[in-house]
Amino acid sequence: MRKSRHDTARASAAARLFRPKVLRVVLGWLARLGIPERDRDDVAAEVWLRAWRSWPTFDPARSRPERWLNRIAVHVCAHYHGRASHRREVLTYDPPRVPDPRPDAPSLLDAEESRNAVRDALRGLSMPESAVLIEHDLEGLPMLDVAESREIPLSTCYKWRARALVALRAEIERREGSAR
């Protein structure tokens, strides 16, 4: 039995439509039609389901198969967007508890003790450079303001801070060594 021209055209259209490359094309259409990425696979499945169901009514003489599939995709997307206002996402599980990012009381006390130890060690330094370190690092003043208040160049201010840091480390090590 010989195939009719209509049957040959439908077979050719089926070969063009039902292949993996067209799936990527459909996903691209869905992206351009505003379907969120999280829902694209589901909506694409709906497009293919509707295409499969309406395949018996496809007439290759009326339009190209890609155009026919595109019309189905547009219709499915319109339906998706129409239902979006009615859609509610319901969590079916208890989401994991997120720990409070704020520190707890023991860590606040430890941090305060560390700050006090550093302040005591800084007060133990007799060098004028330590004032730069205190003003900038502990009081939070910008280095430019510290330099202007002391009437020294900014580069000198950074050098004093570096010297004070070296002296502070040595003082802290000395205090830790004597505490043992």
Short mmCIF file of N, CA and C in Angstrom, two decimals:
data_model
loop_
_atom_site.label_atom_id
_atom_site.label_comp_id
_atom_site.label_asym_id
_atom_site.label_seq_id
_atom_site.Cartn_x
_atom_site.Cartn_y
_atom_site.Cartn_z
N MET A 1 0.82 -1.16 0.00
CA MET A 1 0.00 0.00 0.00
C MET A 1 0.88 1.24 0.00
N ARG A 2 0.57 2.14 -0.85
CA ARG A 2 1.36 3.34 -1.04
C ARG A 2 0.87 4.45 -0.11
N LYS A 3 1.84 5.20 0.49
CA LYS A 3 1.49 6.30 1.39
C LYS A 3 1.04 7.50 0.59
N SER A 4 0.09 8.22 1.14
CA SER A 4 -0.37 9.44 0.48
C SER A 4 0.61 10.57 0.81
N ARG A 5 0.49 11.63 0.08
CA ARG A 5 1.34 12.80 0.28
C ARG A 5 1.13 13.35 1.71
N HIS A 6 -0.12 13.34 2.16
CA HIS A 6 -0.46 13.81 3.49
C HIS A 6 0.25 12.98 4.56
N ASP A 7 0.24 11.66 4.42
CA ASP A 7 0.90 10.78 5.38
C ASP A 7 2.41 10.99 5.38
N THR A 8 2.98 11.19 4.20
CA THR A 8 4.42 11.44 4.09
C THR A 8 4.78 12.76 4.79
N ALA A 9 3.96 13.79 4.58
CA ALA A 9 4.21 15.09 5.21
C ALA A 9 4.10 14.98 6.74
N ARG A 10 3.13 14.21 7.21
CA ARG A 10 2.98 14.03 8.66
C ARG A 10 4.17 13.25 9.24
N ALA A 11 4.65 12.26 8.53
CA ALA A 11 5.81 11.49 8.99
C ALA A 11 7.05 12.38 9.04
N SER A 12 7.22 13.22 8.03
CA SER A 12 8.34 14.15 8.00
C SER A 12 8.23 15.16 9.14
N ALA A 13 7.02 15.66 9.40
CA ALA A 13 6.81 16.61 10.49
C ALA A 13 7.12 15.94 11.84
N ALA A 14 6.70 14.71 12.01
CA ALA A 14 6.96 13.99 13.25
C ALA A 14 8.46 13.82 13.46
N ALA A 15 9.17 13.51 12.38
CA ALA A 15 10.62 13.34 12.48
C ALA A 15 11.30 14.66 12.86
N ARG A 16 10.76 15.78 12.38
CA ARG A 16 11.33 17.08 12.72
C ARG A 16 11.00 17.51 14.15
N LEU A 17 9.82 17.16 14.60
CA LEU A 17 9.36 17.63 15.92
C LEU A 17 9.89 16.80 17.08
N PHE A 18 9.76 15.52 16.99
CA PHE A 18 10.01 14.66 18.13
C PHE A 18 11.47 14.20 18.16
N ARG A 19 12.35 15.15 18.47
CA ARG A 19 13.79 14.87 18.60
C ARG A 19 14.34 15.79 19.70
N PRO A 20 15.46 15.43 20.31
CA PRO A 20 15.98 16.18 21.47
C PRO A 20 16.26 17.66 21.19
N LYS A 21 16.70 17.99 19.99
CA LYS A 21 17.03 19.38 19.69
C LYS A 21 15.80 20.29 19.85
N VAL A 22 14.64 19.79 19.50
CA VAL A 22 13.42 20.59 19.58
C VAL A 22 13.05 20.84 21.04
N LEU A 23 13.40 19.93 21.93
CA LEU A 23 13.13 20.15 23.36
C LEU A 23 13.87 21.39 23.84
N ARG A 24 15.13 21.57 23.42
CA ARG A 24 15.88 22.77 23.80
C ARG A 24 15.22 24.02 23.21
N VAL A 25 14.69 23.91 22.00
CA VAL A 25 14.00 25.04 21.38
C VAL A 25 12.76 25.40 22.19
N VAL A 26 12.00 24.40 22.60
CA VAL A 26 10.80 24.65 23.41
C VAL A 26 11.17 25.31 24.73
N LEU A 27 12.23 24.84 25.38
CA LEU A 27 12.67 25.46 26.63
C LEU A 27 13.07 26.92 26.41
N GLY A 28 13.67 27.21 25.27
CA GLY A 28 14.01 28.59 24.93
C GLY A 28 12.76 29.44 24.74
N TRP A 29 11.75 28.89 24.07
CA TRP A 29 10.48 29.63 23.91
C TRP A 29 9.89 29.94 25.28
N LEU A 30 9.90 28.95 26.16
CA LEU A 30 9.30 29.13 27.48
C LEU A 30 10.04 30.22 28.27
N ALA A 31 11.37 30.25 28.12
CA ALA A 31 12.14 31.29 28.80
C ALA A 31 11.74 32.67 28.29
N ARG A 32 11.62 32.78 26.97
CA ARG A 32 11.24 34.08 26.39
C ARG A 32 9.80 34.45 26.72
N LEU A 33 8.98 33.47 26.98
CA LEU A 33 7.58 33.74 27.33
C LEU A 33 7.38 33.97 28.83
N GLY A 34 8.47 34.05 29.57
CA GLY A 34 8.40 34.44 30.97
C GLY A 34 8.14 33.34 31.97
N ILE A 35 8.40 32.10 31.59
CA ILE A 35 8.21 30.99 32.54
C ILE A 35 9.46 30.91 33.41
N PRO A 36 9.31 30.95 34.74
CA PRO A 36 10.49 30.86 35.62
C PRO A 36 11.23 29.53 35.41
N GLU A 37 12.52 29.58 35.60
CA GLU A 37 13.35 28.39 35.35
C GLU A 37 12.90 27.19 36.18
N ARG A 38 12.44 27.45 37.40
CA ARG A 38 12.02 26.35 38.28
C ARG A 38 10.83 25.58 37.71
N ASP A 39 10.02 26.23 36.85
CA ASP A 39 8.81 25.60 36.31
C ASP A 39 8.94 25.19 34.84
N ARG A 40 10.04 25.52 34.19
CA ARG A 40 10.15 25.28 32.74
C ARG A 40 10.02 23.83 32.36
N ASP A 41 10.64 22.93 33.10
CA ASP A 41 10.55 21.51 32.74
C ASP A 41 9.11 21.02 32.82
N ASP A 42 8.40 21.45 33.85
CA ASP A 42 7.00 21.03 33.99
C ASP A 42 6.13 21.60 32.87
N VAL A 43 6.34 22.87 32.55
CA VAL A 43 5.55 23.48 31.49
C VAL A 43 5.91 22.86 30.14
N ALA A 44 7.20 22.55 29.93
CA ALA A 44 7.60 21.89 28.68
C ALA A 44 6.95 20.51 28.58
N ALA A 45 6.86 19.82 29.69
CA ALA A 45 6.18 18.51 29.67
C ALA A 45 4.72 18.68 29.28
N GLU A 46 4.09 19.74 29.78
CA GLU A 46 2.69 20.00 29.42
C GLU A 46 2.57 20.32 27.93
N VAL A 47 3.54 21.07 27.38
CA VAL A 47 3.52 21.37 25.93
C VAL A 47 3.60 20.08 25.14
N TRP A 48 4.53 19.19 25.52
CA TRP A 48 4.69 17.94 24.78
C TRP A 48 3.47 17.04 24.94
N LEU A 49 2.88 17.04 26.13
CA LEU A 49 1.67 16.24 26.33
C LEU A 49 0.54 16.73 25.43
N ARG A 50 0.36 18.03 25.39
CA ARG A 50 -0.70 18.58 24.53
C ARG A 50 -0.39 18.36 23.05
N ALA A 51 0.88 18.44 22.70
CA ALA A 51 1.24 18.18 21.30
C ALA A 51 0.94 16.72 20.94
N TRP A 52 1.27 15.82 21.85
CA TRP A 52 1.02 14.40 21.60
C TRP A 52 -0.48 14.12 21.47
N ARG A 53 -1.25 14.75 22.36
CA ARG A 53 -2.69 14.53 22.32
C ARG A 53 -3.34 15.12 21.06
N SER A 54 -2.82 16.25 20.60
CA SER A 54 -3.44 16.89 19.43
C SER A 54 -2.76 16.49 18.12
N TRP A 55 -1.80 15.60 18.19
CA TRP A 55 -1.10 15.17 16.98
C TRP A 55 -2.05 14.63 15.91
N PRO A 56 -3.05 13.86 16.27
CA PRO A 56 -3.95 13.34 15.22
C PRO A 56 -4.65 14.46 14.43
N THR A 57 -4.80 15.64 15.00
CA THR A 57 -5.47 16.73 14.29
C THR A 57 -4.50 17.62 13.53
N PHE A 58 -3.19 17.38 13.66
CA PHE A 58 -2.20 18.21 12.97
C PHE A 58 -2.30 18.00 11.46
N ASP A 59 -2.35 19.13 10.75
CA ASP A 59 -2.42 19.09 9.29
C ASP A 59 -1.20 19.82 8.74
N PRO A 60 -0.25 19.09 8.14
CA PRO A 60 0.96 19.74 7.64
C PRO A 60 0.70 20.72 6.49
N ALA A 61 -0.46 20.65 5.87
CA ALA A 61 -0.77 21.59 4.80
C ALA A 61 -1.11 22.97 5.36
N ARG A 62 -1.53 23.03 6.62
CA ARG A 62 -1.94 24.31 7.20
C ARG A 62 -0.77 25.11 7.77
N SER A 63 0.22 24.45 8.38
CA SER A 63 1.37 25.18 8.94
C SER A 63 2.55 24.23 9.12
N ARG A 64 3.71 24.85 9.29
CA ARG A 64 4.92 24.07 9.57
C ARG A 64 4.79 23.45 10.96
N PRO A 65 5.42 22.31 11.21
CA PRO A 65 5.28 21.65 12.52
C PRO A 65 5.84 22.49 13.67
N GLU A 66 6.93 23.23 13.42
CA GLU A 66 7.51 24.07 14.47
C GLU A 66 6.54 25.19 14.86
N ARG A 67 5.87 25.76 13.85
CA ARG A 67 4.90 26.82 14.11
C ARG A 67 3.71 26.27 14.91
N TRP A 68 3.27 25.07 14.56
CA TRP A 68 2.17 24.42 15.27
C TRP A 68 2.55 24.19 16.73
N LEU A 69 3.78 23.69 16.96
CA LEU A 69 4.25 23.44 18.32
C LEU A 69 4.40 24.75 19.09
N ASN A 70 4.84 25.81 18.41
CA ASN A 70 4.97 27.11 19.05
C ASN A 70 3.62 27.63 19.51
N ARG A 71 2.59 27.45 18.70
CA ARG A 71 1.24 27.89 19.11
C ARG A 71 0.79 27.14 20.36
N ILE A 72 1.10 25.86 20.42
CA ILE A 72 0.75 25.09 21.62
C ILE A 72 1.51 25.64 22.82
N ALA A 73 2.81 25.93 22.63
CA ALA A 73 3.62 26.45 23.74
C ALA A 73 3.07 27.81 24.22
N VAL A 74 2.69 28.67 23.30
CA VAL A 74 2.14 29.98 23.66
C VAL A 74 0.84 29.80 24.44
N HIS A 75 0.00 28.87 23.99
CA HIS A 75 -1.26 28.61 24.68
C HIS A 75 -1.02 28.08 26.10
N VAL A 76 -0.10 27.16 26.23
CA VAL A 76 0.21 26.59 27.55
C VAL A 76 0.78 27.68 28.47
N CYS A 77 1.66 28.54 27.93
CA CYS A 77 2.24 29.63 28.74
C CYS A 77 1.16 30.63 29.17
N ALA A 78 0.25 30.93 28.28
CA ALA A 78 -0.84 31.85 28.64
C ALA A 78 -1.67 31.25 29.76
N HIS A 79 -1.93 29.96 29.67
CA HIS A 79 -2.68 29.29 30.72
C HIS A 79 -1.89 29.30 32.03
N TYR A 80 -0.59 29.06 31.95
CA TYR A 80 0.28 29.08 33.13
C TYR A 80 0.22 30.45 33.80
N HIS A 81 0.38 31.53 33.01
CA HIS A 81 0.36 32.87 33.58
C HIS A 81 -1.02 33.23 34.12
N GLY A 82 -2.06 32.73 33.49
CA GLY A 82 -3.41 32.98 33.97
C GLY A 82 -3.67 32.35 35.32
N ARG A 83 -3.09 31.20 35.55
CA ARG A 83 -3.27 30.50 36.83
C ARG A 83 -2.32 31.01 37.90
N ALA A 84 -1.32 31.81 37.52
CA ALA A 84 -0.30 32.24 38.48
C ALA A 84 -0.90 33.03 39.63
N SER A 85 -1.95 33.79 39.36
CA SER A 85 -2.54 34.58 40.45
C SER A 85 -3.27 33.70 41.44
N HIS A 86 -3.62 32.50 41.06
CA HIS A 86 -4.32 31.58 41.96
C HIS A 86 -3.38 30.58 42.63
N ARG A 87 -2.14 30.55 42.18
CA ARG A 87 -1.20 29.55 42.66
C ARG A 87 -0.66 29.96 44.03
N ARG A 88 -0.65 29.05 44.95
CA ARG A 88 -0.08 29.26 46.27
C ARG A 88 0.90 28.12 46.52
N GLU A 89 2.07 28.47 46.97
CA GLU A 89 3.05 27.44 47.27
C GLU A 89 2.92 27.06 48.74
N VAL A 90 2.69 25.80 48.98
CA VAL A 90 2.53 25.30 50.34
C VAL A 90 3.70 24.39 50.64
N LEU A 91 4.40 24.72 51.71
CA LEU A 91 5.53 23.88 52.11
C LEU A 91 4.99 22.61 52.74
N THR A 92 5.51 21.48 52.30
CA THR A 92 5.04 20.20 52.82
C THR A 92 5.99 19.62 53.86
N TYR A 93 6.97 20.40 54.26
CA TYR A 93 7.91 19.93 55.27
C TYR A 93 8.30 21.14 56.11
N ASP A 94 8.86 20.87 57.26
CA ASP A 94 9.35 21.96 58.09
C ASP A 94 10.71 22.39 57.57
N PRO A 95 10.86 23.65 57.20
CA PRO A 95 12.16 24.10 56.72
C PRO A 95 13.19 24.01 57.84
N PRO A 96 14.44 23.82 57.48
CA PRO A 96 15.47 23.71 58.52
C PRO A 96 15.58 25.03 59.30
N ARG A 97 15.85 24.91 60.57
CA ARG A 97 15.99 26.09 61.41
C ARG A 97 17.34 26.74 61.11
N VAL A 98 17.31 28.03 60.88
CA VAL A 98 18.53 28.77 60.62
C VAL A 98 19.02 29.33 61.95
N PRO A 99 20.26 29.07 62.30
CA PRO A 99 20.75 29.58 63.58
C PRO A 99 20.80 31.11 63.58
N ASP A 100 20.60 31.66 64.74
CA ASP A 100 20.65 33.11 64.89
C ASP A 100 22.07 33.58 64.62
N PRO A 101 22.26 34.53 63.69
CA PRO A 101 23.62 34.96 63.36
C PRO A 101 24.25 35.83 64.45
N ARG A 102 23.43 36.30 65.38
CA ARG A 102 23.99 37.14 66.45
C ARG A 102 24.77 36.28 67.42
N PRO A 103 25.86 36.83 67.95
CA PRO A 103 26.65 36.04 68.90
C PRO A 103 25.90 35.82 70.22
N ASP A 104 26.23 34.73 70.87
CA ASP A 104 25.60 34.43 72.15
C ASP A 104 26.38 35.13 73.28
N ALA A 105 25.86 35.06 74.48
CA ALA A 105 26.45 35.77 75.61
C ALA A 105 27.90 35.36 75.89
N PRO A 106 28.24 34.06 75.91
CA PRO A 106 29.64 33.71 76.18
C PRO A 106 30.61 34.27 75.13
N SER A 107 30.22 34.25 73.84
CA SER A 107 31.14 34.79 72.84
C SER A 107 31.24 36.30 72.95
N LEU A 108 30.15 36.97 73.36
CA LEU A 108 30.23 38.42 73.57
C LEU A 108 31.17 38.74 74.73
N LEU A 109 31.09 37.94 75.80
CA LEU A 109 31.99 38.15 76.94
C LEU A 109 33.44 37.89 76.55
N ASP A 110 33.69 36.82 75.79
CA ASP A 110 35.05 36.53 75.34
C ASP A 110 35.60 37.67 74.48
N ALA A 111 34.75 38.19 73.57
CA ALA A 111 35.19 39.28 72.71
C ALA A 111 35.49 40.53 73.53
N GLU A 112 34.67 40.81 74.53
CA GLU A 112 34.90 41.98 75.39
C GLU A 112 36.18 41.81 76.19
N GLU A 113 36.42 40.61 76.71
CA GLU A 113 37.66 40.35 77.45
C GLU A 113 38.87 40.52 76.54
N SER A 114 38.76 40.06 75.28
CA SER A 114 39.87 40.23 74.34
C SER A 114 40.12 41.71 74.06
N ARG A 115 39.03 42.47 73.85
CA ARG A 115 39.19 43.91 73.61
C ARG A 115 39.84 44.60 74.81
N ASN A 116 39.39 44.23 76.00
CA ASN A 116 39.98 44.83 77.21
C ASN A 116 41.46 44.48 77.34
N ALA A 117 41.81 43.23 77.02
CA ALA A 117 43.21 42.82 77.10
C ALA A 117 44.06 43.59 76.09
N VAL A 118 43.52 43.81 74.90
CA VAL A 118 44.25 44.58 73.89
C VAL A 118 44.39 46.04 74.34
N ARG A 119 43.31 46.60 74.89
CA ARG A 119 43.37 47.99 75.38
C ARG A 119 44.41 48.12 76.50
N ASP A 120 44.42 47.15 77.42
CA ASP A 120 45.41 47.19 78.51
C ASP A 120 46.83 47.09 77.96
N ALA A 121 47.00 46.21 76.97
CA ALA A 121 48.33 46.07 76.38
C ALA A 121 48.72 47.35 75.65
N LEU A 122 47.76 48.00 74.99
CA LEU A 122 48.06 49.27 74.31
C LEU A 122 48.42 50.36 75.31
N ARG A 123 47.73 50.38 76.44
CA ARG A 123 48.04 51.39 77.45
C ARG A 123 49.43 51.13 78.06
N GLY A 124 49.86 49.90 78.00
CA GLY A 124 51.19 49.56 78.50
C GLY A 124 52.30 50.04 77.58
N LEU A 125 51.95 50.38 76.36
CA LEU A 125 52.96 50.88 75.42
C LEU A 125 53.17 52.37 75.70
N SER A 126 54.42 52.77 75.75
CA SER A 126 54.70 54.17 76.04
C SER A 126 55.01 54.97 74.77
N MET A 127 54.92 54.34 73.66
CA MET A 127 55.28 55.01 72.41
C MET A 127 54.12 55.86 71.89
N PRO A 128 54.41 57.00 71.28
CA PRO A 128 53.33 57.86 70.76
C PRO A 128 52.60 57.23 69.58
N GLU A 129 53.23 56.28 68.94
CA GLU A 129 52.60 55.61 67.80
C GLU A 129 51.35 54.83 68.20
N SER A 130 51.30 54.39 69.47
CA SER A 130 50.15 53.59 69.90
C SER A 130 48.86 54.40 69.87
N ALA A 131 48.93 55.72 70.01
CA ALA A 131 47.73 56.56 69.95
C ALA A 131 47.10 56.48 68.56
N VAL A 132 47.93 56.37 67.53
CA VAL A 132 47.41 56.23 66.16
C VAL A 132 46.63 54.91 66.04
N LEU A 133 47.19 53.86 66.58
CA LEU A 133 46.53 52.55 66.53
C LEU A 133 45.20 52.58 67.29
N ILE A 134 45.19 53.21 68.44
CA ILE A 134 43.97 53.31 69.24
C ILE A 134 42.89 54.08 68.49
N GLU A 135 43.28 55.26 67.96
CA GLU A 135 42.29 56.10 67.28
C GLU A 135 41.74 55.43 66.03
N HIS A 136 42.62 54.79 65.26
CA HIS A 136 42.16 54.20 63.99
C HIS A 136 41.47 52.86 64.19
N ASP A 137 42.12 51.93 64.88
CA ASP A 137 41.60 50.57 64.96
C ASP A 137 40.53 50.37 66.04
N LEU A 138 40.66 51.05 67.16
CA LEU A 138 39.69 50.84 68.23
C LEU A 138 38.54 51.84 68.19
N GLU A 139 38.86 53.09 67.89
CA GLU A 139 37.81 54.11 67.87
C GLU A 139 37.18 54.25 66.49
N GLY A 140 37.81 53.68 65.47
CA GLY A 140 37.21 53.66 64.14
C GLY A 140 37.37 54.94 63.34
N LEU A 141 38.29 55.80 63.71
CA LEU A 141 38.50 57.03 62.94
C LEU A 141 39.23 56.71 61.64
N PRO A 142 38.87 57.38 60.56
CA PRO A 142 39.61 57.17 59.31
C PRO A 142 41.07 57.63 59.47
N MET A 143 41.96 56.95 58.80
CA MET A 143 43.38 57.24 58.93
C MET A 143 43.70 58.68 58.51
N LEU A 144 42.98 59.20 57.54
CA LEU A 144 43.21 60.57 57.08
C LEU A 144 42.89 61.56 58.21
N ASP A 145 41.81 61.31 58.96
CA ASP A 145 41.45 62.18 60.08
C ASP A 145 42.48 62.10 61.20
N VAL A 146 42.99 60.90 61.45
CA VAL A 146 44.02 60.72 62.48
C VAL A 146 45.27 61.50 62.09
N ALA A 147 45.66 61.41 60.82
CA ALA A 147 46.86 62.11 60.34
C ALA A 147 46.67 63.62 60.44
N GLU A 148 45.49 64.12 60.07
CA GLU A 148 45.23 65.56 60.12
C GLU A 148 45.21 66.06 61.56
N SER A 149 44.62 65.28 62.49
CA SER A 149 44.57 65.72 63.89
C SER A 149 45.96 65.78 64.51
N ARG A 150 46.85 64.93 64.06
CA ARG A 150 48.22 64.90 64.59
C ARG A 150 49.17 65.77 63.77
N GLU A 151 48.65 66.31 62.66
CA GLU A 151 49.44 67.17 61.76
C GLU A 151 50.70 66.46 61.28
N ILE A 152 50.49 65.20 60.82
CA ILE A 152 51.59 64.43 60.23
C ILE A 152 51.12 63.92 58.88
N PRO A 153 52.05 63.59 57.98
CA PRO A 153 51.64 63.04 56.68
C PRO A 153 50.94 61.69 56.86
N LEU A 154 50.08 61.37 55.93
CA LEU A 154 49.31 60.12 55.98
C LEU A 154 50.25 58.91 55.97
N SER A 155 51.30 58.95 55.15
CA SER A 155 52.22 57.81 55.10
C SER A 155 52.91 57.60 56.44
N THR A 156 53.24 58.69 57.15
CA THR A 156 53.84 58.58 58.48
C THR A 156 52.86 57.95 59.45
N CYS A 157 51.60 58.33 59.31
CA CYS A 157 50.56 57.78 60.18
C CYS A 157 50.47 56.25 60.00
N TYR A 158 50.52 55.78 58.74
CA TYR A 158 50.49 54.33 58.50
C TYR A 158 51.74 53.65 59.06
N LYS A 159 52.90 54.30 58.96
CA LYS A 159 54.13 53.72 59.51
C LYS A 159 54.05 53.63 61.03
N TRP A 160 53.51 54.65 61.69
CA TRP A 160 53.36 54.63 63.14
C TRP A 160 52.43 53.50 63.56
N ARG A 161 51.35 53.33 62.80
CA ARG A 161 50.40 52.25 63.10
C ARG A 161 51.09 50.90 62.99
N ALA A 162 51.91 50.72 61.94
CA ALA A 162 52.61 49.44 61.75
C ALA A 162 53.58 49.18 62.91
N ARG A 163 54.31 50.23 63.34
CA ARG A 163 55.23 50.07 64.48
C ARG A 163 54.46 49.73 65.75
N ALA A 164 53.30 50.39 65.91
CA ALA A 164 52.50 50.13 67.11
C ALA A 164 51.96 48.70 67.11
N LEU A 165 51.60 48.18 65.95
CA LEU A 165 51.13 46.79 65.87
C LEU A 165 52.23 45.81 66.27
N VAL A 166 53.47 46.07 65.82
CA VAL A 166 54.59 45.20 66.17
C VAL A 166 54.82 45.25 67.69
N ALA A 167 54.79 46.45 68.24
CA ALA A 167 54.99 46.59 69.68
C ALA A 167 53.84 45.96 70.46
N LEU A 168 52.62 46.09 69.96
CA LEU A 168 51.46 45.49 70.63
C LEU A 168 51.58 43.97 70.65
N ARG A 169 51.96 43.38 69.53
CA ARG A 169 52.13 41.92 69.50
C ARG A 169 53.17 41.46 70.53
N ALA A 170 54.28 42.21 70.58
CA ALA A 170 55.33 41.86 71.53
C ALA A 170 54.82 42.00 72.97
N GLU A 171 54.05 43.06 73.26
CA GLU A 171 53.51 43.26 74.61
C GLU A 171 52.52 42.15 74.98
N ILE A 172 51.66 41.76 74.04
CA ILE A 172 50.69 40.68 74.31
C ILE A 172 51.42 39.37 74.56
N GLU A 173 52.44 39.08 73.76
CA GLU A 173 53.21 37.85 73.96
C GLU A 173 53.92 37.88 75.32
N ARG A 174 54.43 39.07 75.70
CA ARG A 174 55.10 39.20 77.00
C ARG A 174 54.10 38.96 78.13
N ARG A 175 52.89 39.51 78.03
CA ARG A 175 51.88 39.34 79.07
C ARG A 175 51.40 37.89 79.14
N GLU A 176 51.22 37.25 77.98
CA GLU A 176 50.80 35.85 77.99
C GLU A 176 51.88 34.97 78.57
N GLY A 177 53.15 35.31 78.29
CA GLY A 177 54.26 34.52 78.84
C GLY A 177 54.36 34.67 80.35
N SER A 178 54.10 35.86 80.85
CA SER A 178 54.20 36.06 82.30
C SER A 178 52.97 35.51 83.04
N ALA A 179 51.86 35.35 82.33
CA ALA A 179 50.64 34.82 82.95
C ALA A 179 50.71 33.31 83.11
N ARG A 180 51.59 32.67 82.43
CA ARG A 180 51.68 31.20 82.51
C ARG A 180 52.48 30.79 83.64
#
